[in-house]
XYZ file of C-alpha atoms in Angstrom:
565
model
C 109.222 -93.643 -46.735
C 105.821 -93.867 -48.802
C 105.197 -90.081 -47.549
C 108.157 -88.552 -48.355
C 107.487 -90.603 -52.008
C 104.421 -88.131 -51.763
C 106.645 -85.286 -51.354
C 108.618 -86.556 -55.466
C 104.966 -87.252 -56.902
C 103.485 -83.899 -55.970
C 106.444 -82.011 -57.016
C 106.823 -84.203 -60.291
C 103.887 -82.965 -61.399
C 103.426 -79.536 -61.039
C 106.569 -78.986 -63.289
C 105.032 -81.530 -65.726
C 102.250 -79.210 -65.995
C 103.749 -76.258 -65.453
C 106.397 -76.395 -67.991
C 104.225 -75.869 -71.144
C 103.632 -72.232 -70.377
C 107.365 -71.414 -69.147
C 108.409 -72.727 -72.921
C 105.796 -70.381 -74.847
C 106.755 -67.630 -72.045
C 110.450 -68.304 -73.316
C 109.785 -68.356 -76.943
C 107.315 -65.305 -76.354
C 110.422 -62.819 -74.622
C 112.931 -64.559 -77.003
C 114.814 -66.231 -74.418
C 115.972 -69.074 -76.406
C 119.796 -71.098 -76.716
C 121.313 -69.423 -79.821
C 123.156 -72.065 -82.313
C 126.652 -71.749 -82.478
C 129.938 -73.638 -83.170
C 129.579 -75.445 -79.876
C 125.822 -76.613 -79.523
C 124.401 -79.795 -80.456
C 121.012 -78.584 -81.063
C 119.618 -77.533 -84.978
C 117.326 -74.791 -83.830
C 116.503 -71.958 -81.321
C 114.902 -73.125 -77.925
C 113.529 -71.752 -74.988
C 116.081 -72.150 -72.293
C 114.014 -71.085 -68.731
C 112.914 -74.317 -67.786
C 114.929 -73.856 -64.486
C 112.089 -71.691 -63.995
C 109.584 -74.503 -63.659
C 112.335 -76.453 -61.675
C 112.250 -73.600 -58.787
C 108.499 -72.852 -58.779
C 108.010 -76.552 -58.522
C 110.352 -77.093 -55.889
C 109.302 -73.494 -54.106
C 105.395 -75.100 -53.719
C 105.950 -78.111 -52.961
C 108.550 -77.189 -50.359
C 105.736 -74.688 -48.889
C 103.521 -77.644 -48.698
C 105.291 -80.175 -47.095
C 108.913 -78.906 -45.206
C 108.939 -77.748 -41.407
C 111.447 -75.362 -42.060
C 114.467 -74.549 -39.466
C 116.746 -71.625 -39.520
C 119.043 -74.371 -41.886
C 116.604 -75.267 -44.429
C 115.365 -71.421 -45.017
C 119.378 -70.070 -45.470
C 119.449 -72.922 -48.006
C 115.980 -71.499 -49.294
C 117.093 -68.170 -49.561
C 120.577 -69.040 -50.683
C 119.031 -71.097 -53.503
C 116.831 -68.141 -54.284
C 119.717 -65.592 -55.181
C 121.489 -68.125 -57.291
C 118.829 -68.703 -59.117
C 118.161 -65.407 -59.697
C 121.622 -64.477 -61.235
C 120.900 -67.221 -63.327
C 117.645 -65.845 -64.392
C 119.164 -62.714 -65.132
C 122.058 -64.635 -67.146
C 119.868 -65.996 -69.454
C 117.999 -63.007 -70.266
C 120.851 -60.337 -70.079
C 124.408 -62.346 -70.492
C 125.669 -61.539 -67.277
C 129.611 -61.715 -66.915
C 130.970 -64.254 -65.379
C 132.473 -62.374 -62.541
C 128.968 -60.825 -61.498
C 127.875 -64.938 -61.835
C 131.081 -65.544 -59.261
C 129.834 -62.815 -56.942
C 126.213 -63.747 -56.969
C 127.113 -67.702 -55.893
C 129.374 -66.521 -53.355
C 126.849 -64.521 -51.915
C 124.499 -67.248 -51.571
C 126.951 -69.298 -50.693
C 127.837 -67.208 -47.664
C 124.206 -66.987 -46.564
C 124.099 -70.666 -45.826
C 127.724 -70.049 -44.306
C 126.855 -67.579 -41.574
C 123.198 -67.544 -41.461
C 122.649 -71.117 -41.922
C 125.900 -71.583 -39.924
C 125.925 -74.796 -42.146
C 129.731 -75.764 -42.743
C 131.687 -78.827 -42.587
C 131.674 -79.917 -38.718
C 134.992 -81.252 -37.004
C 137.101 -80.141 -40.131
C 140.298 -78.038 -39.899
C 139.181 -76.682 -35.778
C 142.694 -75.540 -35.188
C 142.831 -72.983 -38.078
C 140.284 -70.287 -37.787
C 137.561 -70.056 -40.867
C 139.149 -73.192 -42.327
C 136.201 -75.354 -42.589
C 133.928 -71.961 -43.594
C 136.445 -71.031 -46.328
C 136.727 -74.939 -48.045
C 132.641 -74.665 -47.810
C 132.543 -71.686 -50.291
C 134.842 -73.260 -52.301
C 132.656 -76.466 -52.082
C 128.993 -74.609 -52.689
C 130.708 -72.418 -56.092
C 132.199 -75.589 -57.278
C 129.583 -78.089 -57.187
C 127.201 -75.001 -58.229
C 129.543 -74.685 -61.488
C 129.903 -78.369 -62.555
C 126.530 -78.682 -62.551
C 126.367 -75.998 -65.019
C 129.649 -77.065 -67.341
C 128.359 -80.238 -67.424
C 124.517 -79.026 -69.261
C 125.815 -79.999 -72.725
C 123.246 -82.609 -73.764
C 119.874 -83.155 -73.642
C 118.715 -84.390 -70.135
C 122.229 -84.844 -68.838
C 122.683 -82.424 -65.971
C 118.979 -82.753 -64.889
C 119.201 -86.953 -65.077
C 122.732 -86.967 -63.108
C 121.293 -84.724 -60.708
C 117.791 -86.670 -60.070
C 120.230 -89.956 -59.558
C 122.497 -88.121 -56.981
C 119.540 -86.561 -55.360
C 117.821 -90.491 -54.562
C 121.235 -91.091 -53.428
C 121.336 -88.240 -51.230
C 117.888 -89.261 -50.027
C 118.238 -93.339 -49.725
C 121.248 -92.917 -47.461
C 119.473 -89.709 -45.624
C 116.722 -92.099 -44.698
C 119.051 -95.274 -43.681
C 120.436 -92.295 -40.996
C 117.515 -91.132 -39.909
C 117.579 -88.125 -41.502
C 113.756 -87.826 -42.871
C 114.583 -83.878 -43.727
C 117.497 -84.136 -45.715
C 115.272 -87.035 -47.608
C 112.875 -84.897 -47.800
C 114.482 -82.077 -49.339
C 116.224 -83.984 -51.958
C 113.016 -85.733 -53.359
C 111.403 -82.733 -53.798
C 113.923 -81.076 -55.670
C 114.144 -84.379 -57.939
C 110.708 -84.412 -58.220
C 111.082 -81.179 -59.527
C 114.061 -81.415 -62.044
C 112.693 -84.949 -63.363
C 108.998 -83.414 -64.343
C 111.426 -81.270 -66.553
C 112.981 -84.241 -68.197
C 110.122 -84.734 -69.629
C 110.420 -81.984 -72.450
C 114.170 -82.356 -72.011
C 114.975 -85.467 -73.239
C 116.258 -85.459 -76.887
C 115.577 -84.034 -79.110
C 115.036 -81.301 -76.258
C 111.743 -79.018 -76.023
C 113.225 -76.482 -73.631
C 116.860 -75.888 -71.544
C 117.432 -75.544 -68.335
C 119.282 -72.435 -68.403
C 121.572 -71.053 -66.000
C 118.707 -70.371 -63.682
C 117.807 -74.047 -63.539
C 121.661 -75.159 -63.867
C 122.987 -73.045 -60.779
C 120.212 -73.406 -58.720
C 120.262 -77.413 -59.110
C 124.036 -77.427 -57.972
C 123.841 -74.478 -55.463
C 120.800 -76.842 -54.007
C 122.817 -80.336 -53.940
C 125.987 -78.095 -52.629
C 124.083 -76.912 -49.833
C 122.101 -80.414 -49.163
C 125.472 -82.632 -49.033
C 126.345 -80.017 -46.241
C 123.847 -81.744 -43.864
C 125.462 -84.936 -43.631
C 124.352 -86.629 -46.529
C 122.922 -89.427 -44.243
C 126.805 -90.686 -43.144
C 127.706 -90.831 -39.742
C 130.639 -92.961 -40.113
C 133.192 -90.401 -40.561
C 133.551 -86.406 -41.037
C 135.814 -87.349 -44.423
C 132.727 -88.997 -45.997
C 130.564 -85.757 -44.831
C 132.428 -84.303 -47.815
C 133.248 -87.443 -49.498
C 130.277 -89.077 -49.929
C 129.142 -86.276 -52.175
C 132.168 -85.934 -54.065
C 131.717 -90.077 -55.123
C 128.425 -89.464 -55.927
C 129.214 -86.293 -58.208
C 132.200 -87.722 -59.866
C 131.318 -86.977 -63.372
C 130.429 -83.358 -63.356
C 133.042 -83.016 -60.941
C 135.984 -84.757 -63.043
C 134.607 -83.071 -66.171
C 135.107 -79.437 -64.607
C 138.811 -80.309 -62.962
C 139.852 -81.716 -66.221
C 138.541 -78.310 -67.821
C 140.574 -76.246 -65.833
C 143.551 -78.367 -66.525
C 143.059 -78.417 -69.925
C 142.538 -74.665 -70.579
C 145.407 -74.022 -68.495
C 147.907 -76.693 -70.365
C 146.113 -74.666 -74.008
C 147.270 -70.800 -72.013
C 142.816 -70.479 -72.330
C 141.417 -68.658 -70.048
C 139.012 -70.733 -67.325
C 135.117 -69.528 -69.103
C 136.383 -69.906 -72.572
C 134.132 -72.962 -73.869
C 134.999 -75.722 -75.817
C 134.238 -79.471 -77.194
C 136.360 -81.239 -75.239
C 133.744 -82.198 -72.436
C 133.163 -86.025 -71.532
C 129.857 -85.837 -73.195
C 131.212 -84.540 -76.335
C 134.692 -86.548 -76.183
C 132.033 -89.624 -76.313
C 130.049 -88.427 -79.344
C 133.148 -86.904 -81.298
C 135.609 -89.286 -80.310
C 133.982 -92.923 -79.853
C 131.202 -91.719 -82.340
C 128.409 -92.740 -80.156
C 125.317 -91.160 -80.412
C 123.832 -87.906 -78.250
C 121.419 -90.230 -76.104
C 123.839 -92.939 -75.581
C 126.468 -90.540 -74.415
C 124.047 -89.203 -71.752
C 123.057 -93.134 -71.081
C 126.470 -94.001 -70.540
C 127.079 -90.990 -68.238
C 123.969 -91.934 -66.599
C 125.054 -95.468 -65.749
C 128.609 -94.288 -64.700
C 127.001 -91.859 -62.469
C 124.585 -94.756 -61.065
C 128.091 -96.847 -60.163
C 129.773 -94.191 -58.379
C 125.855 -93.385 -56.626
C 125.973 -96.924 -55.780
C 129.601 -97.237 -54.230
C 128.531 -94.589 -52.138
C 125.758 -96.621 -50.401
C 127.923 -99.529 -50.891
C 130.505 -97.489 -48.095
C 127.249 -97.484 -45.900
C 127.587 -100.787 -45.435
C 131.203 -101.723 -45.757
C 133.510 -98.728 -45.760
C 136.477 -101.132 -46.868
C 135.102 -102.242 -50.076
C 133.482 -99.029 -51.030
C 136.564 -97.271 -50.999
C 138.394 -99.872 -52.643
C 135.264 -99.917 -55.532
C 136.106 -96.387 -55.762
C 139.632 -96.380 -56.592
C 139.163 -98.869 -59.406
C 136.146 -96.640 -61.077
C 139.154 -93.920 -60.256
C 141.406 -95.615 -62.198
C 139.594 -96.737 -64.963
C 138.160 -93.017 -65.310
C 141.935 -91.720 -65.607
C 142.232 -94.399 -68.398
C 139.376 -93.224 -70.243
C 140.708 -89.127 -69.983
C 143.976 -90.452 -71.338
C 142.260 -92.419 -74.266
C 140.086 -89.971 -75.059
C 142.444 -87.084 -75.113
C 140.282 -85.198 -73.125
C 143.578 -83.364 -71.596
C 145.948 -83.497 -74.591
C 147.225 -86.199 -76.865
C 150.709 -86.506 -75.102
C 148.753 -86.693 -71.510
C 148.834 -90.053 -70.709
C 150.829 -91.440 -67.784
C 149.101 -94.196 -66.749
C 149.208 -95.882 -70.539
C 152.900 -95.156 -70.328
C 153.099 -97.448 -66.982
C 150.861 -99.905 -68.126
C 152.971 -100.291 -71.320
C 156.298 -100.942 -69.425
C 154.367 -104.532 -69.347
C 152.218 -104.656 -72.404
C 155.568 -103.250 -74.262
C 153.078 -102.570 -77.110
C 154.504 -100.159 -80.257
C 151.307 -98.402 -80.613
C 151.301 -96.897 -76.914
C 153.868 -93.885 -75.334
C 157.107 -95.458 -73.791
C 159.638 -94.600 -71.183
C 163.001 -94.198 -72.805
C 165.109 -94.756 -69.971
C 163.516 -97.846 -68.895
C 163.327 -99.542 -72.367
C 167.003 -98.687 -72.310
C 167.269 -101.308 -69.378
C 164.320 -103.221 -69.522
C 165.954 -106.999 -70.007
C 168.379 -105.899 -68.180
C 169.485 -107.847 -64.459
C 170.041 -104.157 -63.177
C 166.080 -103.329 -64.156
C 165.113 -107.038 -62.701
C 166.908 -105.771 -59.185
C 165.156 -102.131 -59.405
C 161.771 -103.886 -59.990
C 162.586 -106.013 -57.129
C 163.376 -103.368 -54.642
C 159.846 -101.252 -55.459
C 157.800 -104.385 -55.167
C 159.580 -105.089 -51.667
C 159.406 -101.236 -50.348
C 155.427 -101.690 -51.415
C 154.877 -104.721 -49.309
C 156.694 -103.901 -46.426
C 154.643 -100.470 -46.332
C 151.212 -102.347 -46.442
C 152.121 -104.690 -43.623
C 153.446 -101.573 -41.703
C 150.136 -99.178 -42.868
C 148.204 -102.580 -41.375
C 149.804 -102.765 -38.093
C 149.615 -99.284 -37.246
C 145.492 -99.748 -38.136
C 145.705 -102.624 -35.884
C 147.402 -100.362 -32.891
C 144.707 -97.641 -33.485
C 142.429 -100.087 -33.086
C 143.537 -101.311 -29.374
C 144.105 -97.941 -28.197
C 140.308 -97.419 -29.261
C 139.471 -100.287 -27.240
C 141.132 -99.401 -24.493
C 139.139 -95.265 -24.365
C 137.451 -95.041 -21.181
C 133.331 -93.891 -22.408
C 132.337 -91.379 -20.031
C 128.523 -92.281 -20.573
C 127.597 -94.796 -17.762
C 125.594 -97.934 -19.278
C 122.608 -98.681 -16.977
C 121.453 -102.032 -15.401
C 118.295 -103.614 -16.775
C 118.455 -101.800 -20.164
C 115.634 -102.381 -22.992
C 117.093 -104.215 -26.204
C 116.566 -100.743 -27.798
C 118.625 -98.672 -25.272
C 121.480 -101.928 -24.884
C 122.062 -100.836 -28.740
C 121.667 -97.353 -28.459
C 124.561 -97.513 -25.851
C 126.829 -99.561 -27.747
C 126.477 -97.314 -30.727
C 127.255 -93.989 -28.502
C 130.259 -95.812 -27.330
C 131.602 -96.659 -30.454
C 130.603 -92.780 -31.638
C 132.859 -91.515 -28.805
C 135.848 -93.556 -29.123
C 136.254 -93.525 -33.100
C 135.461 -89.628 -32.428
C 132.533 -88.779 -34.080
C 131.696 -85.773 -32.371
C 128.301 -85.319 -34.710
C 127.353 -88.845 -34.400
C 127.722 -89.055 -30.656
C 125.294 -85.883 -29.991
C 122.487 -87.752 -31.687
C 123.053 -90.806 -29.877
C 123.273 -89.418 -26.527
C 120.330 -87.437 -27.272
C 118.533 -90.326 -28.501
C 119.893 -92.532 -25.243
C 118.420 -89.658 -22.826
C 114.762 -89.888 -24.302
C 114.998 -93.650 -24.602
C 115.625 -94.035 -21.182
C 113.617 -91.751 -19.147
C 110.372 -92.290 -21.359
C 111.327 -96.138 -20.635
C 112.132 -95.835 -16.657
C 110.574 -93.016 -15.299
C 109.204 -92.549 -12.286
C 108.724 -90.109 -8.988
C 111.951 -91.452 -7.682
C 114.223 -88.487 -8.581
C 115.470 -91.186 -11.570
C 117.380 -88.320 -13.312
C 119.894 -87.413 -9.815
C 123.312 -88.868 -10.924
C 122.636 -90.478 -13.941
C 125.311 -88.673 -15.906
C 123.183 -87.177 -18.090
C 122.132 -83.658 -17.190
C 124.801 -80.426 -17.048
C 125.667 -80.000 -13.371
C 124.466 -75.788 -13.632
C 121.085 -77.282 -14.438
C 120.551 -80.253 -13.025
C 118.711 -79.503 -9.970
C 116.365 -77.054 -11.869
C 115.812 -79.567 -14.301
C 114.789 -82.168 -12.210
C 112.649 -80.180 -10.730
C 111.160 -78.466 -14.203
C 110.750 -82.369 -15.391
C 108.631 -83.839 -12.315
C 106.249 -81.100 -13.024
C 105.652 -80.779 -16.462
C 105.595 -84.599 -17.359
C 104.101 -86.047 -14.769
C 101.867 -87.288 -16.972
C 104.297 -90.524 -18.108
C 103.582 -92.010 -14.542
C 99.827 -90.850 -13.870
C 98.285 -91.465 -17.454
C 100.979 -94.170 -18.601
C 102.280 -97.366 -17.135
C 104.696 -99.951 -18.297
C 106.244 -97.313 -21.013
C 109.043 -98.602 -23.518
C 110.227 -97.009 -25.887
C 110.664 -99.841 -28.620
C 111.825 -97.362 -31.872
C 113.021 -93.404 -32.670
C 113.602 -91.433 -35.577
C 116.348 -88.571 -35.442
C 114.094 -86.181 -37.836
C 116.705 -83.340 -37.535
C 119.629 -82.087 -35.781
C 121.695 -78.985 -35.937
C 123.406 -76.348 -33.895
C 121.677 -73.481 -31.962
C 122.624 -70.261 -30.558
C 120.823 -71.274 -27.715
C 123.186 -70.401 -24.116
C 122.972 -71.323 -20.686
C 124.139 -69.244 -18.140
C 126.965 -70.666 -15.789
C 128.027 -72.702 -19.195
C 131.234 -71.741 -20.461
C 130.711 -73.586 -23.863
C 129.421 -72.743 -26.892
C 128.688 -75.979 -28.896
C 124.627 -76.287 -28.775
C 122.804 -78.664 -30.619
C 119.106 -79.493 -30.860
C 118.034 -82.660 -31.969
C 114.497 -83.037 -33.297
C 113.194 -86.957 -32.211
C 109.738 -88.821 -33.232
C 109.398 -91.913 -30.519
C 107.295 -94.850 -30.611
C 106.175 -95.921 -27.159
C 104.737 -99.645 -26.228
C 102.307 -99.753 -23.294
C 100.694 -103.251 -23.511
C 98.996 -103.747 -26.658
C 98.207 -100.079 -27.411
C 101.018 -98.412 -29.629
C 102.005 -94.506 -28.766
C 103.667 -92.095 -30.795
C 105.352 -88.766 -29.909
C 108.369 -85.858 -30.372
C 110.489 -84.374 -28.310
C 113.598 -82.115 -28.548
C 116.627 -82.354 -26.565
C 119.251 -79.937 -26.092
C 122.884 -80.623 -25.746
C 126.044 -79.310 -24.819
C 129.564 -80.258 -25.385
C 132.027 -79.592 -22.598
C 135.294 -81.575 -21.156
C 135.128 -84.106 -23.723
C 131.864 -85.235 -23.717
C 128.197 -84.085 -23.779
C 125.250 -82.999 -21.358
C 121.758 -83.023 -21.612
C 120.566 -79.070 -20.799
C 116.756 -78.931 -22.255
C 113.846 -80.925 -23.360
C 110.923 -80.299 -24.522
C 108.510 -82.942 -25.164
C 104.996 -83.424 -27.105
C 102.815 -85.839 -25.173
C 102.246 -88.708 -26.797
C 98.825 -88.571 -29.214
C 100.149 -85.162 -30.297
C 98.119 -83.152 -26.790
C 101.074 -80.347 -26.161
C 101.921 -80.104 -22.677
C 104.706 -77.629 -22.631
C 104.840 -74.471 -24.328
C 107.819 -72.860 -23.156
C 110.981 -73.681 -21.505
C 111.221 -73.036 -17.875
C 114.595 -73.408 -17.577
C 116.992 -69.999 -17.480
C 118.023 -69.497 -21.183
C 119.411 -67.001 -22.933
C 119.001 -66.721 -26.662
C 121.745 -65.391 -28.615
């Protein structure tokens, strides 16, 4: 964790010093933030600092990422929105050209990155491809609607980028951790001129790019291999506020017949200035700590799904309070004070007509009773039909055989894969079994033919494999004895277009491992990457390549009969 802390520092500071020249270079060309009857600011500033964002990122990125055909769609994709928003700021750009610009990117990381939500919507072709764009533009814009204040957008997204990262890590995801502390590295060197009273905007270069970036990251997994909701949910908690303030935009512009880009005052950052009268760097503190809750709701679901979801819904419900309060809608929005007030009965708050018609009424007593009974007696029935999902889980055959004598490492390992296949987490269960495969034969190996009917290998390869495995790592039994592999990092995973011939399927997957080996008292540390494929319900190991351990390289090329796409 300390290096990829490396990975924030370094990027910190090359905006920090980079950011004095991009504000003279802005004043210089005159591209500045105009005043007008929206802005909060007294006088003209430079507005490129999304500039120093990118080039900060960009280097630091160069430095430090192994890059993958993923991470350089996202690259690229991040590169063309940020310049349409480059161009925006210099040359007022329509909106529509802005629309076609993000969905261009946005279809880069679609179809070149082929990075869309997995296990959503399979039945329906280009479902899960088609609620991805939707996702990438969305998040892309909210970022941008909410840039209102000094050091809003850029703190919000610094907090939901250490999210992104913390719960990356927990997963074993060291490149999506990665990724995200550069970029806040990046944005939070510009918060130093960008806290008020602000020295320089973001602009749309730095506002896009920021939420095309987080878009695109939350895509990987976000660290959560719990569920495939919380692929896309987890993200969505975390970016509550900018999210919320761009839903309630479109509603409200659509209640006031305005059309979706005309602007106005009625953000949550300026319903909190204007309407509770605080000041502009409390309204981005409060923002900032409401955005830390729902960050930290999202880990709290790491831990205990149950609560975190129940966490959420009351931060849900109190932010539907505070729209209604604040009129952020309209002033006759405002059903939940209506319910409330059927109790509080207050004067001051809107009312239901028909039920203060009846409200001491025994009929109204009876109707009250009959809701309150139909709610209980669907809890206890939602309950028991959790509780029947859960013994038809236990009672899923695993098609992964557990083996005798296992290390504490690979008794866990198992357990986990089991629990990946029955709950059905296709994505989860790759990683494990790939995981489980190194474990075990850097752990057991030996001349034996230990691989033969172990259940692990694809039966078009298996014999060539075998044979492929006793030759090139050989090595494990003559250099090596007593091997165990005590601890493994997953430090990325994604599809391939990788094929075998004889193999019907198409789902690939490549999964990137670092492995700590015990022999004795000396400590070894290596990678490897295993291929998978899933077929008949279940997956099969058909390549490996390994790094020997102490970094030597002992293979530099598949053997086995591939075909790349």
């Amino acid at each position: 964790m300390l290096e990829i802390a490396l990975y924030y520092v370094v990027a910190f500071i090359i905006a920090a010093l980079f950011m004095p020249f991009v504000m003279k270079a802005g004043t210089y060309f005159g591209v500045v933030a105009k005043m007008n009857e929206r802005t909060v600011h007294t006088h003209e500033i430079p507005r490129i600092g999304g500039y120093t964002i990118y080039i900060a990122f960009l280097i630091a990125a160069l430095i430090f990422l192994k890059t993958d055909t993923q991470v350089n769609a996202i690259l690229l994709g991040g590169f063309v929105t940020f310049m349409v928003g480059l161009y925006d700021d210099v040359h007022d750009i329509s909106p529509r050209l802005k629309l076609i610009g993000q969905i261009v990117a946005a279809c880069i990381v679609i179809f070149y990155g082929d990075i869309h939500l997995q296990n959503f919507g399979e039945e329906i072709p280009y479902f899960a491809e088609v609620i991805t764009l939707f996702w990438i533009v969305g998040i892309t814009n909210a970022i941008n609607l909410i840039d209102g204040l000094d050091g809003l957008s850029g703190g919000i997204s610094v907090i939901v980028l250490f999210t992104i990262s913390y719960t990356s890590y927990l997963s074993g995801r060291v490149d999506i951790a990665s990724l995200s502390l550069i970029l806040a590295g990046a944005i939070s060197g510009f918060l130093l001129y960008n806290f008020h009273p602000a020295k320089i905007f973001m602009g749309d270069c730095g506002a896009l790019f920021i939420g095309f970036m987080i878009a695109s990251i939350s895509l990987l997994g976000f660290g959560y291999n719990s569920s495939t909701f919380f692929t896309l949910g987890a993200p969505i908690v975390v970016l509550m506020v900018p999210i919320m303030d761009t839903l309630i935009a479109i509603v409200r512009r659509k209640v006031r017949h305005k059309k979706f880009n005309e602007a106005d005052k009625r953000h949550i950052h300026h319903r909190l200035m204007y309407k509770f009268n605080l000041s502009h760097q409390r309204s981005v503190l409060v923002l900032y700590v409401i955005t830390l809750i729902f960050s930290f709701i999202s880990i709290l679901y790491y831990y205990n799904p149950s609560f975190g979801v129940f966490c959420f819904l009351i931060m849900m419900l109190l932010t539907e309070l505070f729209v209604e309060l604040s009129n952020m809608i309209s002033r006759k929005y405002k059903p939940v004070v209506t319910i409330a007030n059927i109790f509080l009965n207050r004067d001051d708050l809107p009312k239901i007509r028909m039920i203060e018609k009846y409200r001491y009424t025994k009929r109204m007593k009876i109707i009250t009773i009959i809701i309150l009974s139909f709610v209980v007696c669907f809890l206890i029935y939602q309950n028991q039909e959790e509780l029947t999902s859960v013994v038809e889980q236990e009672e899923i055959e695993v098609p992964y055989d557990a083996l005798d004598n296992q290390t504490t490492l690979l008794s866990e390992l198992y357990l986990d894969l089991s629990d990946a296949f029955s709950n059905g987490q296709r994505e989860t269960e790759y990683k494990l079994f790939a995981s489980y495969f190194m474990a075990d034969i850097l752990t057991t190996y030996d001349d034996t033919g230990l691989l033969e009917g172990d259940g692990y290998l694809h039966e078009t390869v298996e014999e060539e494999f075998i044979e492929y495995f006793g030759k090139n790592y050989g090595f494990l039994q003559s250099e090596y004895s007593d091997l165990e592999v005590t601890s493994y990092d997953i430090i990325s995973s994604s599809p391939t277009s990788l094929t075998y011939e004889g193999i019907d399927s198409t789902k690939y997957y490549r999964v990137y491992i670092e492995y700590t080996l015990n022999q004795e008292v000396k400590e070894l540390t290596g990678f490897g990457t295993i291929i998978v494929v899933y077929e008949s319900d279940r997956y099969y190991v058909v390549g490996m390549d390994l790094l020997k351990p102490e970094f030597e390289q002992t293979l530099t090329e598949n053997s086995l009969n591939t075909v790349e796409e």
